[in-house]
CSV table of C-alpha atoms in Angstrom, one decimal:
chain,number,residue,atom,x,y,z
A,1,ARG,CA,-0.1,-0.1,-0.2
A,2,LYS,CA,1.1,3.5,-1.0
A,3,GLU,CA,2.2,6.0,2.4
A,4,VAL,CA,-0.2,8.3,0.8
A,5,GLU,CA,-2.9,7.3,-2.2
A,6,GLN,CA,-5.7,10.1,-4.0
A,7,ASP,CA,-8.2,9.8,-6.0
A,8,PRO,CA,-6.5,8.9,-9.9
A,9,GLY,CA,-8.5,11.3,-12.0
A,10,PRO,CA,-8.7,13.5,-13.7
A,11,PHE,CA,-11.9,15.1,-12.9
A,12,ASN,CA,-13.6,17.2,-16.2
A,13,VAL,CA,-16.3,19.0,-14.6
A,14,PRO,CA,-18.2,22.6,-16.1
A,15,GLU,CA,-17.8,25.6,-14.3
A,16,GLY,CA,-20.0,25.9,-11.2
A,17,ALA,CA,-20.1,22.6,-10.1
A,18,THR,CA,-18.8,21.2,-6.8
A,19,VAL,CA,-15.8,18.3,-6.9
A,20,ALA,CA,-14.4,16.7,-4.1
A,21,PHE,CA,-11.5,14.8,-3.8
A,22,ASN,CA,-10.1,12.3,-1.7
A,23,CYS,CA,-6.8,11.0,-0.1
A,24,THR,CA,-5.6,8.1,2.3
A,25,TYR,CA,-2.7,7.8,4.3
A,26,SER,CA,-1.1,5.0,5.7
A,27,ASN,CA,0.7,6.3,8.7
A,28,SER,CA,-1.5,6.7,11.8
A,29,ALA,CA,1.0,8.7,13.6
A,30,SER,CA,0.6,11.5,11.0
A,31,GLN,CA,-0.3,14.2,12.1
A,32,SER,CA,0.1,17.8,9.8
A,33,PHE,CA,-1.9,17.7,6.2
A,34,PHE,CA,-1.6,19.7,3.8
A,35,TRP,CA,-3.3,20.3,0.1
A,36,TYR,CA,-1.2,21.9,-2.5
A,37,ARG,CA,-2.4,22.9,-5.9
A,38,GLN,CA,0.3,22.8,-9.0
A,39,ASP,CA,-0.2,24.5,-12.2
A,40,CYS,CA,1.7,23.0,-15.4
A,41,ARG,CA,5.1,23.7,-15.2
A,42,LYS,CA,5.1,25.6,-11.7
A,43,GLU,CA,5.5,24.7,-8.1
A,44,PRO,CA,3.2,23.3,-5.4
A,45,LYS,CA,1.4,26.3,-3.4
A,46,LEU,CA,-0.2,25.3,-0.6
A,47,LEU,CA,-3.7,25.9,-0.9
A,48,MET,CA,-4.6,24.7,2.7
A,49,SER,CA,-3.5,23.1,5.8
A,50,VAL,CA,-5.4,20.7,7.7
A,51,TYR,CA,-4.4,20.2,11.5
A,52,SER,CA,-8.2,19.7,13.2
A,53,SER,CA,-11.2,18.1,12.1
A,54,GLY,CA,-11.3,20.3,9.0
A,55,ASN,CA,-11.1,23.6,8.1
A,56,GLU,CA,-12.5,25.9,5.5
A,57,ASP,CA,-11.3,28.9,3.5
A,58,GLY,CA,-13.7,30.8,0.7
A,59,ARG,CA,-15.2,28.0,-1.6
A,60,PHE,CA,-12.4,25.2,-0.5
A,61,THR,CA,-12.9,23.2,2.5
A,62,ALA,CA,-11.1,20.4,4.1
A,63,GLN,CA,-12.1,17.7,6.3
A,64,LEU,CA,-9.7,15.0,7.6
A,65,ASN,CA,-10.7,11.7,9.7
A,66,ARG,CA,-8.0,10.2,11.6
A,67,ALA,CA,-10.0,7.0,12.5
A,68,SER,CA,-10.3,6.5,8.8
A,69,GLN,CA,-7.2,8.4,7.9
A,70,TYR,CA,-8.9,10.2,4.9
A,71,ILE,CA,-8.5,13.7,4.3
A,72,SER,CA,-10.4,15.4,1.5
A,73,LEU,CA,-10.7,18.6,-0.5
A,74,LEU,CA,-14.3,19.7,-1.2
A,75,ILE,CA,-14.5,23.1,-4.0
A,76,ARG,CA,-17.7,24.5,-4.7
A,77,ASP,CA,-18.6,26.9,-7.6
A,78,SER,CA,-15.6,25.9,-9.7
A,79,LYS,CA,-13.9,28.0,-11.7
A,80,LEU,CA,-11.6,27.7,-14.9
A,81,SER,CA,-8.6,29.0,-12.5
A,82,ASP,CA,-9.0,26.1,-9.8
A,83,SER,CA,-7.5,23.8,-13.2
A,84,ALA,CA,-4.6,22.4,-11.8
A,85,THR,CA,-3.3,19.5,-9.9
A,86,TYR,CA,-4.4,18.9,-6.6
A,87,LEU,CA,-0.9,17.1,-4.4
A,88,CYS,CA,-2.3,15.3,-1.0
A,89,VAL,CA,0.7,15.9,1.3
A,90,VAL,CA,0.9,14.5,4.9
A,91,ASN,CA,4.2,14.9,7.5
A,92,LYS,CA,6.2,11.6,7.4
A,93,PRO,CA,6.4,10.8,11.7
A,94,ARG,CA,9.6,11.5,13.3
A,95,SER,CA,11.3,13.1,10.2
A,96,ASP,CA,11.7,16.1,9.0
A,97,LYS,CA,9.6,15.7,5.6
A,98,VAL,CA,6.9,15.2,4.0
A,99,ILE,CA,4.9,12.9,1.8
A,100,PHE,CA,3.2,13.3,-1.4
A,101,GLY,CA,0.3,11.9,-3.0
A,102,PRO,CA,0.4,11.4,-6.7
A,103,GLY,CA,-1.7,14.2,-7.3
A,104,THR,CA,-5.5,14.5,-8.6
A,105,SER,CA,-6.0,16.3,-12.0
A,106,LEU,CA,-9.2,18.8,-12.1
A,107,SER,CA,-10.1,20.6,-15.1
A,108,VAL,CA,-13.1,22.8,-15.2
A,109,ILE,CA,-14.6,23.7,-18.5
A,110,PRO,CA,-16.7,26.7,-19.9
B,1,ASP,CA,8.3,39.7,-2.0
B,2,ALA,CA,9.8,36.7,-3.0
B,3,MET,CA,10.4,34.1,-0.1
B,4,VAL,CA,12.1,31.4,-1.6
B,5,ILE,CA,14.3,32.3,-4.8
B,6,GLN,CA,15.5,29.8,-6.7
B,7,ASN,CA,18.1,30.3,-10.1
B,8,PRO,CA,18.8,30.0,-13.0
B,9,ARG,CA,14.7,29.5,-13.9
B,10,TYR,CA,15.8,27.6,-17.4
B,11,GLN,CA,19.4,26.0,-17.3
B,12,VAL,CA,20.5,23.8,-20.5
B,13,THR,CA,23.6,22.1,-20.0
B,14,GLN,CA,25.4,19.2,-22.0
B,15,PHE,CA,25.7,15.7,-20.9
B,16,GLY,CA,28.7,15.4,-18.6
B,17,LYS,CA,28.7,19.1,-18.1
B,18,PRO,CA,28.4,20.0,-13.9
B,19,VAL,CA,25.8,22.2,-13.3
B,20,THR,CA,24.9,23.8,-10.0
B,21,LEU,CA,21.3,25.2,-9.2
B,22,SER,CA,20.8,27.9,-6.6
B,23,CYS,CA,18.3,28.1,-3.4
B,24,SER,CA,17.9,31.9,-1.6
B,25,GLN,CA,15.5,32.0,1.2
B,26,THR,CA,14.7,35.4,3.0
B,27,LEU,CA,12.4,33.4,5.7
B,28,ASN,CA,15.3,32.1,7.9
B,29,HIS,CA,13.9,28.8,7.9
B,30,ASN,CA,15.6,25.9,9.5
B,31,VAL,CA,15.1,23.3,7.1
B,32,MET,CA,15.5,23.3,3.2
B,33,TYR,CA,14.8,20.4,1.1
B,34,TRP,CA,15.5,19.8,-2.8
B,35,TYR,CA,13.4,17.9,-4.9
B,36,GLN,CA,13.4,16.6,-8.4
B,37,GLN,CA,9.9,16.1,-10.2
B,38,LYS,CA,9.7,15.0,-13.2
B,39,SER,CA,6.2,15.7,-16.1
B,40,SER,CA,3.4,14.1,-14.4
B,41,GLN,CA,5.1,12.9,-11.1
B,42,ALA,CA,4.8,13.6,-7.6
B,43,PRO,CA,7.9,16.0,-6.4
B,44,LYS,CA,10.5,13.2,-4.8
B,45,LEU,CA,12.9,14.3,-2.4
B,46,LEU,CA,17.3,14.1,-3.0
B,47,PHE,CA,17.9,15.7,0.3
B,48,HIS,CA,17.2,17.8,2.7
B,49,TYR,CA,19.3,20.2,5.3
B,50,TYR,CA,18.1,20.6,9.2
B,51,ASP,CA,19.9,23.8,9.7
B,52,LYS,CA,24.0,22.2,9.0
B,53,ASP,CA,22.6,18.9,9.6
B,54,PHE,CA,22.9,17.1,5.6
B,55,ASN,CA,20.2,14.5,5.4
B,56,ASN,CA,20.1,12.5,2.2
B,57,GLU,CA,18.1,10.0,0.5
B,58,ALA,CA,18.7,6.4,0.1
B,59,ASP,CA,17.9,6.1,-3.4
B,60,THR,CA,19.6,9.4,-4.5
B,61,PRO,CA,22.4,9.4,-6.7
B,62,ASP,CA,25.7,9.9,-5.8
B,63,ASN,CA,26.0,12.5,-8.7
B,64,PHE,CA,23.9,15.1,-7.2
B,65,GLN,CA,25.3,16.8,-4.5
B,66,SER,CA,24.0,19.9,-2.4
B,67,ARG,CA,26.1,22.8,0.4
B,68,ARG,CA,24.8,24.9,2.2
B,69,PRO,CA,27.1,27.3,3.7
B,70,ASN,CA,25.2,29.4,5.5
B,71,THR,CA,20.6,30.0,6.5
B,72,SER,CA,20.0,32.0,3.7
B,73,PHE,CA,21.7,29.7,1.2
B,74,CYS,CA,21.1,26.0,-0.3
B,75,PHE,CA,22.7,25.0,-4.2
B,76,LEU,CA,22.6,21.3,-6.1
B,77,ASP,CA,25.3,20.2,-7.9
B,78,ILE,CA,25.0,17.7,-10.5
B,79,ARG,CA,28.4,16.7,-11.5
B,80,SER,CA,27.3,14.6,-14.9
B,81,PRO,CA,24.4,15.1,-16.1
B,82,GLY,CA,22.6,12.5,-17.8
B,83,LEU,CA,20.0,12.3,-20.0
B,84,GLY,CA,17.9,11.3,-16.8
B,85,ASP,CA,18.2,14.1,-15.1
B,86,ALA,CA,16.3,16.3,-17.1
B,87,ALA,CA,13.3,17.7,-14.5
B,88,MET,CA,12.3,20.5,-12.8
B,89,TYR,CA,14.3,21.0,-9.7
B,90,LEU,CA,12.5,22.6,-6.7
B,91,CYS,CA,13.9,24.0,-3.7
B,92,ALA,CA,11.7,24.5,-0.3
B,93,THR,CA,11.9,25.6,3.4
B,94,SER,CA,10.0,24.7,6.2
B,95,ARG,CA,10.3,26.9,9.7
B,96,ASP,CA,10.7,23.7,12.0
B,97,ARG,CA,10.0,20.2,12.4
B,98,GLY,CA,6.2,20.7,13.1
B,99,HIS,CA,6.3,20.2,16.4
B,100,ILE,CA,4.4,23.7,17.0
B,101,PRO,CA,1.6,23.2,14.4
B,102,SER,CA,2.2,25.0,11.1
B,103,THR,CA,6.1,24.8,11.7
B,104,ASP,CA,6.4,22.0,8.8
B,105,THR,CA,4.7,23.6,6.5
B,106,GLN,CA,6.9,23.8,3.4
B,107,TYR,CA,7.1,26.8,1.1
B,108,PHE,CA,8.4,26.0,-2.7
B,109,GLY,CA,10.5,28.2,-4.8
B,110,PRO,CA,9.6,28.7,-8.1
B,111,GLY,CA,11.9,26.2,-9.8
B,112,THR,CA,14.6,24.9,-12.0
B,113,ARG,CA,14.2,23.5,-15.5
B,114,LEU,CA,17.0,21.3,-16.4
B,115,THR,CA,17.2,20.7,-20.0
B,116,VAL,CA,20.5,17.9,-20.7
B,117,LEU,CA,21.5,18.2,-24.4
């Protein structure tokens, strides 16, 4: 089992749609969870950190379920500018490192 | 107001010709990372520094070396680039180890895209 797994995608959704991405992690001792977005040929940029049971930032909502070792990202009212790859990132316990999921590609279509 | 700066943004080198990529940060973060990212893949950690302590990944080829002369700067040296080393190289920083929440959040520079001819 991979340390961090994500929905394989790609997701193609119309503008205005709601889309949800799922991520699971294998190490129950992980404590820090992040969603990054990465545009084509650009660097990953932090979208949201998820430290407790979940948090919301405008159209974006992240949820964490520690019992199921599951993280989700919900995007409401999708915009064309939301088209990107979304990376689920989880800290590696007892280290300075993080583990990246493989990413899920989103295309928002006019 | 860039916080993690990488130079150059694009680097073209010849097969076997050494190349050095640089990263600087204005965040005063303790930890600096170098990642390699190839098309449609997640970033792959090559090595990182916690302050001056160097941590190499077990599968990082000897061809890749790094230096961190001070808190602000970190360099990636590729001694003899091969065609398979063509990739985006990303530098990232984090304030600390995450003992306090948010201190382990990583911030990335814009990357250096390396082409090997």
